[in-house]
Amino acid sequence: MARDLAAVADLIRDYISPEGASRYYQNTGITESDFSPILPQKFEGSIFAIDGSNATIFDLAAAKVNYIRTGYVVYRGTSWQRTEIANEIFVADQESYAQTFERNLKDIFGIEETFTLEETELDRLSTYFRELQEYAALFEALDRAQEGDLVLYDGGFAFWKEGPFKAVLDQIFERAENVGADLLGISKSSTFSWNAGLSRPFVQDTARIGSQVIPDRPWMIDLKDKNISPRPESSWKGKIRVVKFHPHAGRAFRVDVPPLIDADRALSHAATRSSSAECLGYPHALFRAHREIRITDQESWLLRRALLDELGSRGVSEEQVRGFLDYHDFMEMRPGRML
Amino acid sequence: MDKEEKTRTLLLDRWTIDGSRSTTYRIISKNVSEYNFIIPYKERVEVGEIFSVEDTSVEDEKITFLARVTDIRHDSNYEGNWDTTLRGTEFYDQDQIFNRVVAEPLGCIIEDRFKKSRIIPSKFSPVKRAEAGEFRFLSEVMGDIEVGLLRNGSRLVEEIPVALHSEAMDHHMGVFATTGMGKSNFMKVFAASCMKMAAQGRSKFGLLIVDPHGEYIKGKKGTKGLFDLDRYRKGLTCYSTDPGHLKDPEVSELTVAITEIRPADIAVLYDWTPAQREALEAVSRIFYEDTWLDDIQTPEGTAQMISDGFHEKTIGRINRTIRTIMDKNRYIHQKRSSVPGIISRLLKGDVVLVDVPQLSERSELFLLSLLSRQILDRYKREASEGGGKSCLITIEEAQRVLSGGEGSLARFESIAREGRKFGVGLCAVTQQPKLIDKQLLSQFNTFVILGLADRNDRTRLEESAKQDLSSLDVEIQTLEKGEAIISTLNIPFPVPARIHLYETYLEELNGEGRSNEEPRRGAKFNIPPD
Ligand SMILES: Nc1ncnc2c1ncn2[C@@H]1O[C@H](COP(=O)(O)OP(=O)(O)OP(=O)(O)O)[C@@H](O)[C@H]1O
Ligand SMILES: [Mg+2]
């Protein structure tokens, strides 16, 4: 066992140990001049940051009961103004989910399209539903935003090539354009990799190498036509960048910039508001959105208790509920998770 | 929308959080003996400040809890060592860091009545600085001898005077402070209030002050004295050995008749050898107690002592010392004595000031000891006949006589132990409570604690107090001149007070009754509108 672990550790080390810059430049097609500093621009507007979170309350095998929370925080300068939050329960039922999605698409975005998922995507139903609600929050935030404001979405935009979510994003981009607000999608994690014999983490290596090129300023790099995988969708009309928001931060982030957005201005504004001591190098508004919108274990446990009480008052015993639970849940019996 | 679909998704709630949904100023934890609440990190709060917690969670049963701040800590919504690894150039979310205030419950007010609390305010009950109205119940438990005003932190609550109870005085009082923190000032204020009561015929005890520094009668170094309280001078009787003070017709000359002196009184005046001590103890067996001083000095007396087994040299030595003492203590008189007058004044409930400046320490103790013995004897008699007013004997530098060890005076120790039975109390004034015997100190039921810098002094008081003072340690250490913590019978918790400055109080008392309406301090203090 110890020998096996050693081998695995070697493997992991290969993935994360610093790779020579020359190999990186060679294989990705990136050159030093692709890194460009983000220039400071005066910014007085508001910042909106959108996030979401979900937790499974009951896993009844055929259907999952999910607690979904989405919302956004509003900042003016470095001072927090308010946080808007919506809590929802979503029952992910593989037979009847379509109706739920279609109603939401129609009610919120006026989109009348049939909604179906591949068989393989069915277990991600609640993730999709949360995403839809995040889009709804984003749509609302854009409605409240004013010209020149910065709207930050936790996640990427470039995934959807077609289908209803593509239509939703089109609506969102259109609203951003009408309002004149700067919209950015900033991903906390990225699967981009580059080939160095094995697939190396692209964003992390870029963060390291970029800071050697520009050590004392925030910077960005555009991924257009770079040799990374998966290849950024050619159908995506916007930009994809890797951005280091603060020179002293350890990390860089993938940022999706929708078409028609002034990327330089938006990124400059975002960098201006990424210097907080609490979360250096990440737009602070997103940091707070994450903290305020996440569902804690305790909250989902409380909701579960409340639901059990409701069931009890309808004559359904805990014992009966237990019998329907996914056996995984049943065996876990973790405090706070168990019934 | 068909019914089936509706059940698949359900909006539970939507809300907006903004600054107005503040989580500060609310009780967040933690148990019956300690409350925690948070305040914005820029807010100033002091140890010792009193907050009120309003619990309206049970309908029609509003309870107001009072709690005193014992500690203030930094706290935040962030975990880990976020604050020691700061790298950012700015701090954004000031609402996420705050101070956690630790407070000790004092009790609760239910329907205007104050009680010790056995419950905890419900979580998130709002907290605010206690206001005069919430202290009103305290006015009801206050006594009749005003000494200062209620203090909330370093702010005064002008509407609530702090007053000691006459009834507690024969249960002994201690006044403790590092030098210069206001002991003498307190004693003058206390005596002034006693004079007022006496002058108005309301006094319930007599107060004896033997003042070896000559500072109480007319003040010293720019301060005023008890004589300056013209309005209530009637309540004061003064005896003095100071020729200057004696010019005043209202000051009587202090005299002690030789017949009043007992061998035990003489014992404190000199460092007797064991043999001399033994001889002195035998004196009361051999002579009449009224005449022994004269008798022992006659040849017959000496012969009598020798026949009782004492050495001639010893007797000779004693006699010579006695003559020196008589010489030095001019107030010792063949016949005349102020003592009966002093005692009858005390029995009447007056303040009696014995002004003996320039008296040596031994002479002062001799006088105090003699007076105390006579007082105790007289009060014992009075007590058996149904009793009159009680009396309080002040001892300055009380550590000299209550240390329990060498130099300690059995007379005062016995008053501390059993004086209460006869209505005789001690008022021990000292800057070193740590030198006072623990058992004796625990007989004291009223502590007036002014600033005490020495940890051992504070510890000794905490060990002996009737109320729990341990949580007040920091506050006692940081008391400013004239600020006090008063722990006494009948007042449900140790009360933070600001002792009046005597000169100011004097002016106020002297002004009383000039106009028809008594000036009420509270009247000029307007509660600001909410
Ligand atoms: N209640 C008070 N309010 C304002 N000032 C006060 C108060 N009490 C005392 N002071 C100030 O402190 C000075 C010293 O006070 P005081 O003489 O009473 O101290 P003390 O404890 O008796 O000192 P010592 O140990 O030297 O006898 C006073 O002259 C006065 O200026
Ligand atoms: Mg003094």
PDB file of N, CA and C in Angstrom, chain B residues 266-326:
ATOM      1  N   ILE B 266      -2.701  51.863  78.725  1.00  0.00           N
ATOM      2  CA  ILE B 266      -1.299  52.215  78.847  1.00  0.00           C
ATOM      3  C   ILE B 266      -0.428  51.259  78.034  1.00  0.00           C
ATOM      4  N   ALA B 267      -0.878  50.025  77.964  1.00  0.00           N
ATOM      5  CA  ALA B 267      -0.086  48.988  77.295  1.00  0.00           C
ATOM      6  C   ALA B 267       0.267  49.370  75.859  1.00  0.00           C
ATOM      7  N   VAL B 268      -0.606  50.085  75.173  1.00  0.00           N
ATOM      8  CA  VAL B 268      -0.325  50.410  73.769  1.00  0.00           C
ATOM      9  C   VAL B 268       0.664  51.554  73.636  1.00  0.00           C
ATOM     10  N   LEU B 269       0.929  52.239  74.725  1.00  0.00           N
ATOM     11  CA  LEU B 269       1.705  53.462  74.620  1.00  0.00           C
ATOM     12  C   LEU B 269       3.206  53.258  74.602  1.00  0.00           C
ATOM     13  N   TYR B 270       3.610  52.063  74.918  1.00  0.00           N
ATOM     14  CA  TYR B 270       5.042  51.876  75.110  1.00  0.00           C
ATOM     15  C   TYR B 270       5.406  50.433  74.816  1.00  0.00           C
ATOM     16  N   ASP B 271       6.692  50.237  74.409  1.00  0.00           N
ATOM     17  CA  ASP B 271       7.155  48.863  74.181  1.00  0.00           C
ATOM     18  C   ASP B 271       7.592  48.240  75.493  1.00  0.00           C
ATOM     19  N   TRP B 272       6.672  47.723  76.221  1.00  0.00           N
ATOM     20  CA  TRP B 272       6.971  47.143  77.528  1.00  0.00           C
ATOM     21  C   TRP B 272       7.719  45.826  77.363  1.00  0.00           C
ATOM     22  N   THR B 273       8.586  45.561  78.349  1.00  0.00           N
ATOM     23  CA  THR B 273       9.227  44.239  78.373  1.00  0.00           C
ATOM     24  C   THR B 273       8.193  43.239  78.879  1.00  0.00           C
ATOM     25  N   PRO B 274       8.443  41.950  78.668  1.00  0.00           N
ATOM     26  CA  PRO B 274       7.485  40.945  79.152  1.00  0.00           C
ATOM     27  C   PRO B 274       7.227  41.069  80.654  1.00  0.00           C
ATOM     28  N   ALA B 275       8.272  41.349  81.397  1.00  0.00           N
ATOM     29  CA  ALA B 275       8.108  41.453  82.854  1.00  0.00           C
ATOM     30  C   ALA B 275       7.216  42.645  83.200  1.00  0.00           C
ATOM     31  N   GLN B 276       7.449  43.752  82.492  1.00  0.00           N
ATOM     32  CA  GLN B 276       6.640  44.946  82.755  1.00  0.00           C
ATOM     33  C   GLN B 276       5.176  44.695  82.379  1.00  0.00           C
ATOM     34  N   ARG B 277       5.014  43.995  81.258  1.00  0.00           N
ATOM     35  CA  ARG B 277       3.685  43.663  80.792  1.00  0.00           C
ATOM     36  C   ARG B 277       2.914  42.865  81.852  1.00  0.00           C
ATOM     37  N   GLU B 278       3.633  41.875  82.358  1.00  0.00           N
ATOM     38  CA  GLU B 278       3.035  41.009  83.373  1.00  0.00           C
ATOM     39  C   GLU B 278       2.600  41.836  84.577  1.00  0.00           C
ATOM     40  N   ALA B 279       3.490  42.764  84.965  1.00  0.00           N
ATOM     41  CA  ALA B 279       3.198  43.614  86.113  1.00  0.00           C
ATOM     42  C   ALA B 279       1.954  44.463  85.837  1.00  0.00           C
ATOM     43  N   LEU B 280       1.892  45.022  84.610  1.00  0.00           N
ATOM     44  CA  LEU B 280       0.736  45.850  84.261  1.00  0.00           C
ATOM     45  C   LEU B 280      -0.561  45.055  84.313  1.00  0.00           C
ATOM     46  N   GLU B 281      -0.453  43.784  83.851  1.00  0.00           N
ATOM     47  CA  GLU B 281      -1.664  42.963  83.865  1.00  0.00           C
ATOM     48  C   GLU B 281      -2.132  42.688  85.297  1.00  0.00           C
ATOM     49  N   ALA B 282      -1.147  42.624  86.217  1.00  0.00           N
ATOM     50  CA  ALA B 282      -1.487  42.325  87.609  1.00  0.00           C
ATOM     51  C   ALA B 282      -2.133  43.517  88.305  1.00  0.00           C
ATOM     52  N   VAL B 283      -1.859  44.706  87.767  1.00  0.00           N
ATOM     53  CA  VAL B 283      -2.293  45.948  88.399  1.00  0.00           C
ATOM     54  C   VAL B 283      -3.784  45.950  88.736  1.00  0.00           C
ATOM     55  N   SER B 284      -4.579  45.488  87.789  1.00  0.00           N
ATOM     56  CA  SER B 284      -6.022  45.592  88.032  1.00  0.00           C
ATOM     57  C   SER B 284      -6.494  44.650  89.153  1.00  0.00           C
ATOM     58  N   ARG B 285      -5.694  43.620  89.425  1.00  0.00           N
ATOM     59  CA  ARG B 285      -6.018  42.746  90.554  1.00  0.00           C
ATOM     60  C   ARG B 285      -5.716  43.457  91.879  1.00  0.00           C
ATOM     61  N   ILE B 286      -4.608  44.239  91.859  1.00  0.00           N
ATOM     62  CA  ILE B 286      -4.044  44.754  93.099  1.00  0.00           C
ATOM     63  C   ILE B 286      -4.659  46.080  93.526  1.00  0.00           C
ATOM     64  N   PHE B 287      -4.950  46.958  92.528  1.00  0.00           N
ATOM     65  CA  PHE B 287      -5.474  48.285  92.872  1.00  0.00           C
ATOM     66  C   PHE B 287      -6.907  48.443  92.391  1.00  0.00           C
ATOM     67  N   TYR B 288      -7.527  49.526  92.850  1.00  0.00           N
ATOM     68  CA  TYR B 288      -8.824  49.901  92.288  1.00  0.00           C
ATOM     69  C   TYR B 288      -8.585  50.432  90.892  1.00  0.00           C
ATOM     70  N   GLU B 289      -9.470  50.128  90.001  1.00  0.00           N
ATOM     71  CA  GLU B 289      -9.178  50.508  88.612  1.00  0.00           C
ATOM     72  C   GLU B 289      -9.228  52.025  88.382  1.00  0.00           C
ATOM     73  N   ASP B 290      -9.980  52.755  89.221  1.00  0.00           N
ATOM     74  CA  ASP B 290     -10.051  54.210  89.049  1.00  0.00           C
ATOM     75  C   ASP B 290      -8.782  54.918  89.546  1.00  0.00           C
ATOM     76  N   THR B 291      -8.104  54.310  90.502  1.00  0.00           N
ATOM     77  CA  THR B 291      -7.032  55.049  91.173  1.00  0.00           C
ATOM     78  C   THR B 291      -5.662  54.422  90.981  1.00  0.00           C
ATOM     79  N   TRP B 292      -5.578  53.362  90.197  1.00  0.00           N
ATOM     80  CA  TRP B 292      -4.312  52.615  90.119  1.00  0.00           C
ATOM     81  C   TRP B 292      -3.141  53.463  89.681  1.00  0.00           C
ATOM     82  N   LEU B 293      -3.428  54.450  88.809  1.00  0.00           N
ATOM     83  CA  LEU B 293      -2.330  55.256  88.282  1.00  0.00           C
ATOM     84  C   LEU B 293      -1.640  56.058  89.378  1.00  0.00           C
ATOM     85  N   ASP B 294      -2.472  56.564  90.268  1.00  0.00           N
ATOM     86  CA  ASP B 294      -1.887  57.276  91.404  1.00  0.00           C
ATOM     87  C   ASP B 294      -1.315  56.297  92.425  1.00  0.00           C
ATOM     88  N   ASP B 295      -2.079  55.259  92.705  1.00  0.00           N
ATOM     89  CA  ASP B 295      -1.695  54.323  93.761  1.00  0.00           C
ATOM     90  C   ASP B 295      -0.343  53.678  93.515  1.00  0.00           C
ATOM     91  N   ILE B 296      -0.127  53.270  92.279  1.00  0.00           N
ATOM     92  CA  ILE B 296       1.096  52.526  91.988  1.00  0.00           C
ATOM     93  C   ILE B 296       2.340  53.395  92.193  1.00  0.00           C
ATOM     94  N   GLN B 297       2.111  54.714  92.124  1.00  0.00           N
ATOM     95  CA  GLN B 297       3.262  55.600  92.243  1.00  0.00           C
ATOM     96  C   GLN B 297       3.583  55.980  93.692  1.00  0.00           C
ATOM     97  N   THR B 298       2.705  55.573  94.598  1.00  0.00           N
ATOM     98  CA  THR B 298       2.998  55.826  96.010  1.00  0.00           C
ATOM     99  C   THR B 298       3.926  54.734  96.527  1.00  0.00           C
ATOM    100  N   PRO B 299       4.697  55.023  97.596  1.00  0.00           N
ATOM    101  CA  PRO B 299       5.577  53.986  98.164  1.00  0.00           C
ATOM    102  C   PRO B 299       4.778  52.734  98.575  1.00  0.00           C
ATOM    103  N   GLU B 300       3.551  52.966  99.090  1.00  0.00           N
ATOM    104  CA  GLU B 300       2.721  51.821  99.507  1.00  0.00           C
ATOM    105  C   GLU B 300       2.392  50.932  98.314  1.00  0.00           C
ATOM    106  N   GLY B 301       2.077  51.655  97.265  1.00  0.00           N
ATOM    107  CA  GLY B 301       1.718  50.916  96.038  1.00  0.00           C
ATOM    108  C   GLY B 301       2.878  50.071  95.557  1.00  0.00           C
ATOM    109  N   THR B 302       4.047  50.693  95.514  1.00  0.00           N
ATOM    110  CA  THR B 302       5.225  49.971  95.056  1.00  0.00           C
ATOM    111  C   THR B 302       5.467  48.743  95.944  1.00  0.00           C
ATOM    112  N   ALA B 303       5.362  48.959  97.230  1.00  0.00           N
ATOM    113  CA  ALA B 303       5.567  47.863  98.171  1.00  0.00           C
ATOM    114  C   ALA B 303       4.588  46.721  97.902  1.00  0.00           C
ATOM    115  N   GLN B 304       3.339  47.118  97.603  1.00  0.00           N
ATOM    116  CA  GLN B 304       2.307  46.113  97.351  1.00  0.00           C
ATOM    117  C   GLN B 304       2.666  45.261  96.141  1.00  0.00           C
ATOM    118  N   MET B 305       3.176  45.936  95.111  1.00  0.00           N
ATOM    119  CA  MET B 305       3.566  45.239  93.880  1.00  0.00           C
ATOM    120  C   MET B 305       4.714  44.272  94.166  1.00  0.00           C
ATOM    121  N   ILE B 306       5.701  44.779  94.957  1.00  0.00           N
ATOM    122  CA  ILE B 306       6.859  43.941  95.252  1.00  0.00           C
ATOM    123  C   ILE B 306       6.429  42.712  96.040  1.00  0.00           C
ATOM    124  N   SER B 307       5.514  42.938  96.955  1.00  0.00           N
ATOM    125  CA  SER B 307       5.065  41.799  97.764  1.00  0.00           C
ATOM    126  C   SER B 307       4.302  40.789  96.905  1.00  0.00           C
ATOM    127  N   ASP B 308       3.806  41.284  95.788  1.00  0.00           N
ATOM    128  CA  ASP B 308       3.104  40.358  94.880  1.00  0.00           C
ATOM    129  C   ASP B 308       4.087  39.627  93.961  1.00  0.00           C
ATOM    130  N   GLY B 309       5.390  39.874  94.167  1.00  0.00           N
ATOM    131  CA  GLY B 309       6.390  39.090  93.444  1.00  0.00           C
ATOM    132  C   GLY B 309       7.045  39.840  92.307  1.00  0.00           C
ATOM    133  N   PHE B 310       6.724  41.140  92.122  1.00  0.00           N
ATOM    134  CA  PHE B 310       7.356  41.864  91.027  1.00  0.00           C
ATOM    135  C   PHE B 310       8.615  42.572  91.502  1.00  0.00           C
ATOM    136  N   HIS B 311       9.547  42.730  90.603  1.00  0.00           N
ATOM    137  CA  HIS B 311      10.848  43.306  90.932  1.00  0.00           C
ATOM    138  C   HIS B 311      10.743  44.812  91.127  1.00  0.00           C
ATOM    139  N   GLU B 312      11.473  45.305  92.042  1.00  0.00           N
ATOM    140  CA  GLU B 312      11.419  46.730  92.333  1.00  0.00           C
ATOM    141  C   GLU B 312      11.780  47.559  91.110  1.00  0.00           C
ATOM    142  N   LYS B 313      12.815  47.063  90.380  1.00  0.00           N
ATOM    143  CA  LYS B 313      13.256  47.773  89.186  1.00  0.00           C
ATOM    144  C   LYS B 313      12.128  47.889  88.163  1.00  0.00           C
ATOM    145  N   THR B 314      11.410  46.814  88.037  1.00  0.00           N
ATOM    146  CA  THR B 314      10.310  46.804  87.065  1.00  0.00           C
ATOM    147  C   THR B 314       9.291  47.879  87.418  1.00  0.00           C
ATOM    148  N   ILE B 315       8.933  47.925  88.682  1.00  0.00           N
ATOM    149  CA  ILE B 315       7.926  48.883  89.112  1.00  0.00           C
ATOM    150  C   ILE B 315       8.447  50.310  88.901  1.00  0.00           C
ATOM    151  N   GLY B 316       9.719  50.511  89.261  1.00  0.00           N
ATOM    152  CA  GLY B 316      10.325  51.829  89.095  1.00  0.00           C
ATOM    153  C   GLY B 316      10.264  52.275  87.648  1.00  0.00           C
ATOM    154  N   ARG B 317      10.581  51.349  86.775  1.00  0.00           N
ATOM    155  CA  ARG B 317      10.582  51.629  85.335  1.00  0.00           C
ATOM    156  C   ARG B 317       9.172  52.006  84.867  1.00  0.00           C
ATOM    157  N   ILE B 318       8.206  51.204  85.299  1.00  0.00           N
ATOM    158  CA  ILE B 318       6.817  51.474  84.917  1.00  0.00           C
ATOM    159  C   ILE B 318       6.413  52.866  85.382  1.00  0.00           C
ATOM    160  N   ASN B 319       6.751  53.178  86.603  1.00  0.00           N
ATOM    161  CA  ASN B 319       6.350  54.473  87.147  1.00  0.00           C
ATOM    162  C   ASN B 319       6.968  55.636  86.406  1.00  0.00           C
ATOM    163  N   ARG B 320       8.258  55.458  86.043  1.00  0.00           N
ATOM    164  CA  ARG B 320       8.897  56.539  85.306  1.00  0.00           C
ATOM    165  C   ARG B 320       8.233  56.712  83.938  1.00  0.00           C
ATOM    166  N   THR B 321       7.967  55.613  83.295  1.00  0.00           N
ATOM    167  CA  THR B 321       7.326  55.688  81.978  1.00  0.00           C
ATOM    168  C   THR B 321       5.957  56.369  82.084  1.00  0.00           C
ATOM    169  N   ILE B 322       5.214  55.977  83.118  1.00  0.00           N
ATOM    170  CA  ILE B 322       3.890  56.576  83.281  1.00  0.00           C
ATOM    171  C   ILE B 322       4.001  58.093  83.432  1.00  0.00           C
ATOM    172  N   ARG B 323       5.019  58.541  84.174  1.00  0.00           N
ATOM    173  CA  ARG B 323       5.169  59.981  84.350  1.00  0.00           C
ATOM    174  C   ARG B 323       5.493  60.670  83.024  1.00  0.00           C
ATOM    175  N   THR B 324       6.351  60.023  82.235  1.00  0.00           N
ATOM    176  CA  THR B 324       6.657  60.590  80.917  1.00  0.00           C
ATOM    177  C   THR B 324       5.389  60.683  80.073  1.00  0.00           C
ATOM    178  N   ILE B 325       4.618  59.638  80.095  1.00  0.00           N
ATOM    179  CA  ILE B 325       3.382  59.624  79.299  1.00  0.00           C
ATOM    180  C   ILE B 325       2.459  60.768  79.700  1.00  0.00           C
ATOM    181  N   MET B 326       2.304  60.915  80.989  1.00  0.00           N
ATOM    182  CA  MET B 326       1.440  61.982  81.484  1.00  0.00           C
ATOM    183  C   MET B 326       1.936  63.339  81.012  1.00  0.00           C
TER     184      MET B 326
END
